[in-house]
Short mmCIF file of N, CA and C in Angstrom, two decimals:
data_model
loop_
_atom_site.label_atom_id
_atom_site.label_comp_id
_atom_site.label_asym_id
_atom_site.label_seq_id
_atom_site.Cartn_x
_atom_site.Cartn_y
_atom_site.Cartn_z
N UNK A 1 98.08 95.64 110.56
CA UNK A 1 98.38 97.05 110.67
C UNK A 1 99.08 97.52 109.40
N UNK A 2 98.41 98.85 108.42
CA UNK A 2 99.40 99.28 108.12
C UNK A 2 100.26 100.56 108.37
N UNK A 3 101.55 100.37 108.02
CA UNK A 3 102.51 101.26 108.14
C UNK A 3 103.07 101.97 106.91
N UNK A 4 102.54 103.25 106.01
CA UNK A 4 102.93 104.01 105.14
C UNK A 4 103.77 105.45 104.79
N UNK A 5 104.51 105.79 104.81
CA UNK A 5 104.84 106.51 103.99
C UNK A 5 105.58 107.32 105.51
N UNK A 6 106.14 106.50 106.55
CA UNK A 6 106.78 107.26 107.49
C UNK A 6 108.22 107.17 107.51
N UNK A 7 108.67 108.25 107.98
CA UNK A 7 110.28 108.48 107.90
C UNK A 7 111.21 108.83 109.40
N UNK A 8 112.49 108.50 109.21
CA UNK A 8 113.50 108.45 109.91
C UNK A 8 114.59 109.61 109.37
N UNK A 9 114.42 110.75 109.67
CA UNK A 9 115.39 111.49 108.60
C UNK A 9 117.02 111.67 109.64
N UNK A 10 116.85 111.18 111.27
CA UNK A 10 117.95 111.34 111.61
C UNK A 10 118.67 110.24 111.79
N UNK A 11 117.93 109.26 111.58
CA UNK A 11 118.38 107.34 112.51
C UNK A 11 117.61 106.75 111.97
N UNK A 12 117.20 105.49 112.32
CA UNK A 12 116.70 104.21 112.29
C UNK A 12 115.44 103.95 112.23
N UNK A 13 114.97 103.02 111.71
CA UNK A 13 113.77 102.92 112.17
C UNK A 13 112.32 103.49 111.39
N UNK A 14 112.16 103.97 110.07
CA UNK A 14 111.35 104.75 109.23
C UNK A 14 109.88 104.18 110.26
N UNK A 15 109.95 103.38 110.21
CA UNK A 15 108.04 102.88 111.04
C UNK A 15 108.13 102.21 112.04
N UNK A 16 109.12 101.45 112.38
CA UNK A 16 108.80 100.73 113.93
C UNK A 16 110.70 101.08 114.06
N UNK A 17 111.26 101.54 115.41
CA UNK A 17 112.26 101.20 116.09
C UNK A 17 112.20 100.52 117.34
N UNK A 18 112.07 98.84 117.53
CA UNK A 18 112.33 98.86 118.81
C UNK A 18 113.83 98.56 119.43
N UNK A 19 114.11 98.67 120.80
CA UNK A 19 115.17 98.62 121.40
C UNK A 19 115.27 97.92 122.67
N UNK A 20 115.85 97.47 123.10
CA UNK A 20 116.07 96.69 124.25
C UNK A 20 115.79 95.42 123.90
N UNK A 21 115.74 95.13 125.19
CA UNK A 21 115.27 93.38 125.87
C UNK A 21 113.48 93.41 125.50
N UNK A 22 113.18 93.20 124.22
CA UNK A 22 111.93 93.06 124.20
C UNK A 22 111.77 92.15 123.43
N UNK A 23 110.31 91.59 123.52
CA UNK A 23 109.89 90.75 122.67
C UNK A 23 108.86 90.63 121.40
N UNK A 24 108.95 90.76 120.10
CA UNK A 24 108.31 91.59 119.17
C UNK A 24 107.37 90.45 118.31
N UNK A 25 106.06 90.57 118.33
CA UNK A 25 105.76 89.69 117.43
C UNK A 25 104.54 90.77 116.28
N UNK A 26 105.20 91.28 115.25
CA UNK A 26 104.46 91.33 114.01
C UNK A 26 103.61 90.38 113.34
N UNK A 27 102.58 90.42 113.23
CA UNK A 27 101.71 89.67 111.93
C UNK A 27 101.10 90.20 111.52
N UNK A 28 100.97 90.24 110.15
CA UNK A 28 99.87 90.75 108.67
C UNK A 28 99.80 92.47 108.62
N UNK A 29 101.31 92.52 108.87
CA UNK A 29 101.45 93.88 108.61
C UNK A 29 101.72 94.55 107.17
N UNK A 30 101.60 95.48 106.42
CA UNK A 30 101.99 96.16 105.30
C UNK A 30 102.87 97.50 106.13
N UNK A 31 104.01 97.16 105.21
CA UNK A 31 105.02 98.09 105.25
C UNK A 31 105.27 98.96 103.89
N UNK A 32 104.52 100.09 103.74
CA UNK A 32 104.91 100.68 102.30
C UNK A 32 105.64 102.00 101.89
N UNK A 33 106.32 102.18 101.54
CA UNK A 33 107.04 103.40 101.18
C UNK A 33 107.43 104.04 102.45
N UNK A 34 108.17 103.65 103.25
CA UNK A 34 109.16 103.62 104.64
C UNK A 34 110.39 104.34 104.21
N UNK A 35 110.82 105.58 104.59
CA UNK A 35 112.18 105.75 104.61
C UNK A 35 113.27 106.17 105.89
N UNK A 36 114.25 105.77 105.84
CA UNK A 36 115.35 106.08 106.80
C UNK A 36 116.23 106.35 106.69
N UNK A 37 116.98 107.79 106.63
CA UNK A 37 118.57 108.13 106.52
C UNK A 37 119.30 107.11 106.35
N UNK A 38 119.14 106.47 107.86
CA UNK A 38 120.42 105.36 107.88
C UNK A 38 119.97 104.14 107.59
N UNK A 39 119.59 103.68 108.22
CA UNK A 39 118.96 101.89 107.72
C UNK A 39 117.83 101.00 108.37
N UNK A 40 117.03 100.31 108.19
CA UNK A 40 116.08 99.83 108.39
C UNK A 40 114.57 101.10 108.23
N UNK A 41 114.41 101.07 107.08
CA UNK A 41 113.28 102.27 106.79
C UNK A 41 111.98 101.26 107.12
N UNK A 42 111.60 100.11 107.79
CA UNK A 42 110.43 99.60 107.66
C UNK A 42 110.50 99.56 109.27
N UNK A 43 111.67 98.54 109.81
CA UNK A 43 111.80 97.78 111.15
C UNK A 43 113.62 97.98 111.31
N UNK A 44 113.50 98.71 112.70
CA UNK A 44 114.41 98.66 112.89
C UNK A 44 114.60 98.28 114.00
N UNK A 45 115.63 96.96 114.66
CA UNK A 45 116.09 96.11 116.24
C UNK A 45 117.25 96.45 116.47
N UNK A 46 117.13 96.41 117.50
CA UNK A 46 118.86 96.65 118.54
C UNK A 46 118.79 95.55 119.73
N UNK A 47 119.84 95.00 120.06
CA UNK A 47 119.29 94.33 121.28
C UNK A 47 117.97 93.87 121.48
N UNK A 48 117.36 93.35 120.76
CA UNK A 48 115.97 92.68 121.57
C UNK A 48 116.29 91.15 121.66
N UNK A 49 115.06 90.68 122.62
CA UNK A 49 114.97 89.36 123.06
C UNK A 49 114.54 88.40 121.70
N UNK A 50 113.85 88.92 121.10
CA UNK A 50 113.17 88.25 120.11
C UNK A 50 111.93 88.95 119.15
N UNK A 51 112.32 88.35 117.91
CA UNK A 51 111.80 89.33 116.96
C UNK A 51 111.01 88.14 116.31
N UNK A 52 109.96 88.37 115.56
CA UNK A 52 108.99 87.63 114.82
C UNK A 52 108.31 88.69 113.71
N UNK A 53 108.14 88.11 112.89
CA UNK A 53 107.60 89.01 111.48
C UNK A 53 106.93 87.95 110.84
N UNK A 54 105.78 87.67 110.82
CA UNK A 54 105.04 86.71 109.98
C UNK A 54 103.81 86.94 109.15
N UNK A 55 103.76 86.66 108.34
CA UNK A 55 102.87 87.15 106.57
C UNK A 55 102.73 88.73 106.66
N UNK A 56 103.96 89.06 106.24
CA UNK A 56 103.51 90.45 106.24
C UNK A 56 104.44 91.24 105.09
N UNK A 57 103.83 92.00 104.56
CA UNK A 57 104.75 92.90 103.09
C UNK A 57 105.74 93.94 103.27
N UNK A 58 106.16 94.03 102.49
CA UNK A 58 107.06 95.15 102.62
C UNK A 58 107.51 95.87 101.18
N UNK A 59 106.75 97.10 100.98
CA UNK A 59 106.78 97.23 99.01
C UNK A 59 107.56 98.87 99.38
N UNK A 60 108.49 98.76 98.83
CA UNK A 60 109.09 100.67 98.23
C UNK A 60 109.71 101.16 99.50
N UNK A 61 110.26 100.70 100.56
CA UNK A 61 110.99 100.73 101.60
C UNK A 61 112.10 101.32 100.97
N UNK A 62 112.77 102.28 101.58
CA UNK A 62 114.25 102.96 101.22
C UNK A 62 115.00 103.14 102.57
N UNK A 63 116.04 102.84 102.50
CA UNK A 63 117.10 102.94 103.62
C UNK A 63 118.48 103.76 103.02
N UNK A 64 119.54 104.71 103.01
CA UNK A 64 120.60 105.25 102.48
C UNK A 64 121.71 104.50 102.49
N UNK A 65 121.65 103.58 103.75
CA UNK A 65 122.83 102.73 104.26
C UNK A 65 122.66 101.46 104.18
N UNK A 66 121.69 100.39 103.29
CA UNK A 66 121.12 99.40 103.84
C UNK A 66 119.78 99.04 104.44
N UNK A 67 120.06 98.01 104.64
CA UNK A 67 118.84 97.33 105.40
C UNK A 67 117.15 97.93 105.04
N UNK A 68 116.93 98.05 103.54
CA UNK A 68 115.58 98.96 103.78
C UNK A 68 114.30 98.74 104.35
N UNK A 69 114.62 96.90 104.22
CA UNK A 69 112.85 96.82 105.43
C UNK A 69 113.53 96.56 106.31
N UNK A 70 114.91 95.78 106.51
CA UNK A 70 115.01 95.44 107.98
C UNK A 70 116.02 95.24 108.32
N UNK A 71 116.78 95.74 109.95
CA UNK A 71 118.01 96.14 110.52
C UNK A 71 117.77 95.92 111.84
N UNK A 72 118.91 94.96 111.72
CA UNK A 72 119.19 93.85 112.88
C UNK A 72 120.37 94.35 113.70
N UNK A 73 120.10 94.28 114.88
CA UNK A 73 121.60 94.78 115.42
C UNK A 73 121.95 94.48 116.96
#
């Protein structure tokens, strides 16, 4: 999948936010030019069960606060 040029201008999360008790498995994704006010402009987690991210890019991601592809929490 790709994910380009989407934004977060109030919170988290520029292209994927998930939340809760979930279980996430990414593969062979492109993450490109992602932005987010606050942090994680590609992927942003809160509480989940489990996260997986495997062969996958992440080019020109911007975050204001951090974390620009990715925010763990």
């Amino acid at each position: 999948s790709v994910f380009k040029s989407n934004s977060a201008y109030t919170d988290v999360g520029g292209a994927i936010s998930i939340i809760g008790q979930t279980v996430a498995d990414l593969r062979n994704c492109v993450f490109e030019s992602n932005v987010a006010e606050n942090a994680g402009a590609a992927i942003s987690a809160s509480s989940v069960s489990s996260l997986s991210v495997q062969k996958s890019n992440f080019t020109s991601c911007y975050a204001d606060h951090g974390g620009e592809s990715l925010k763990l929490s």
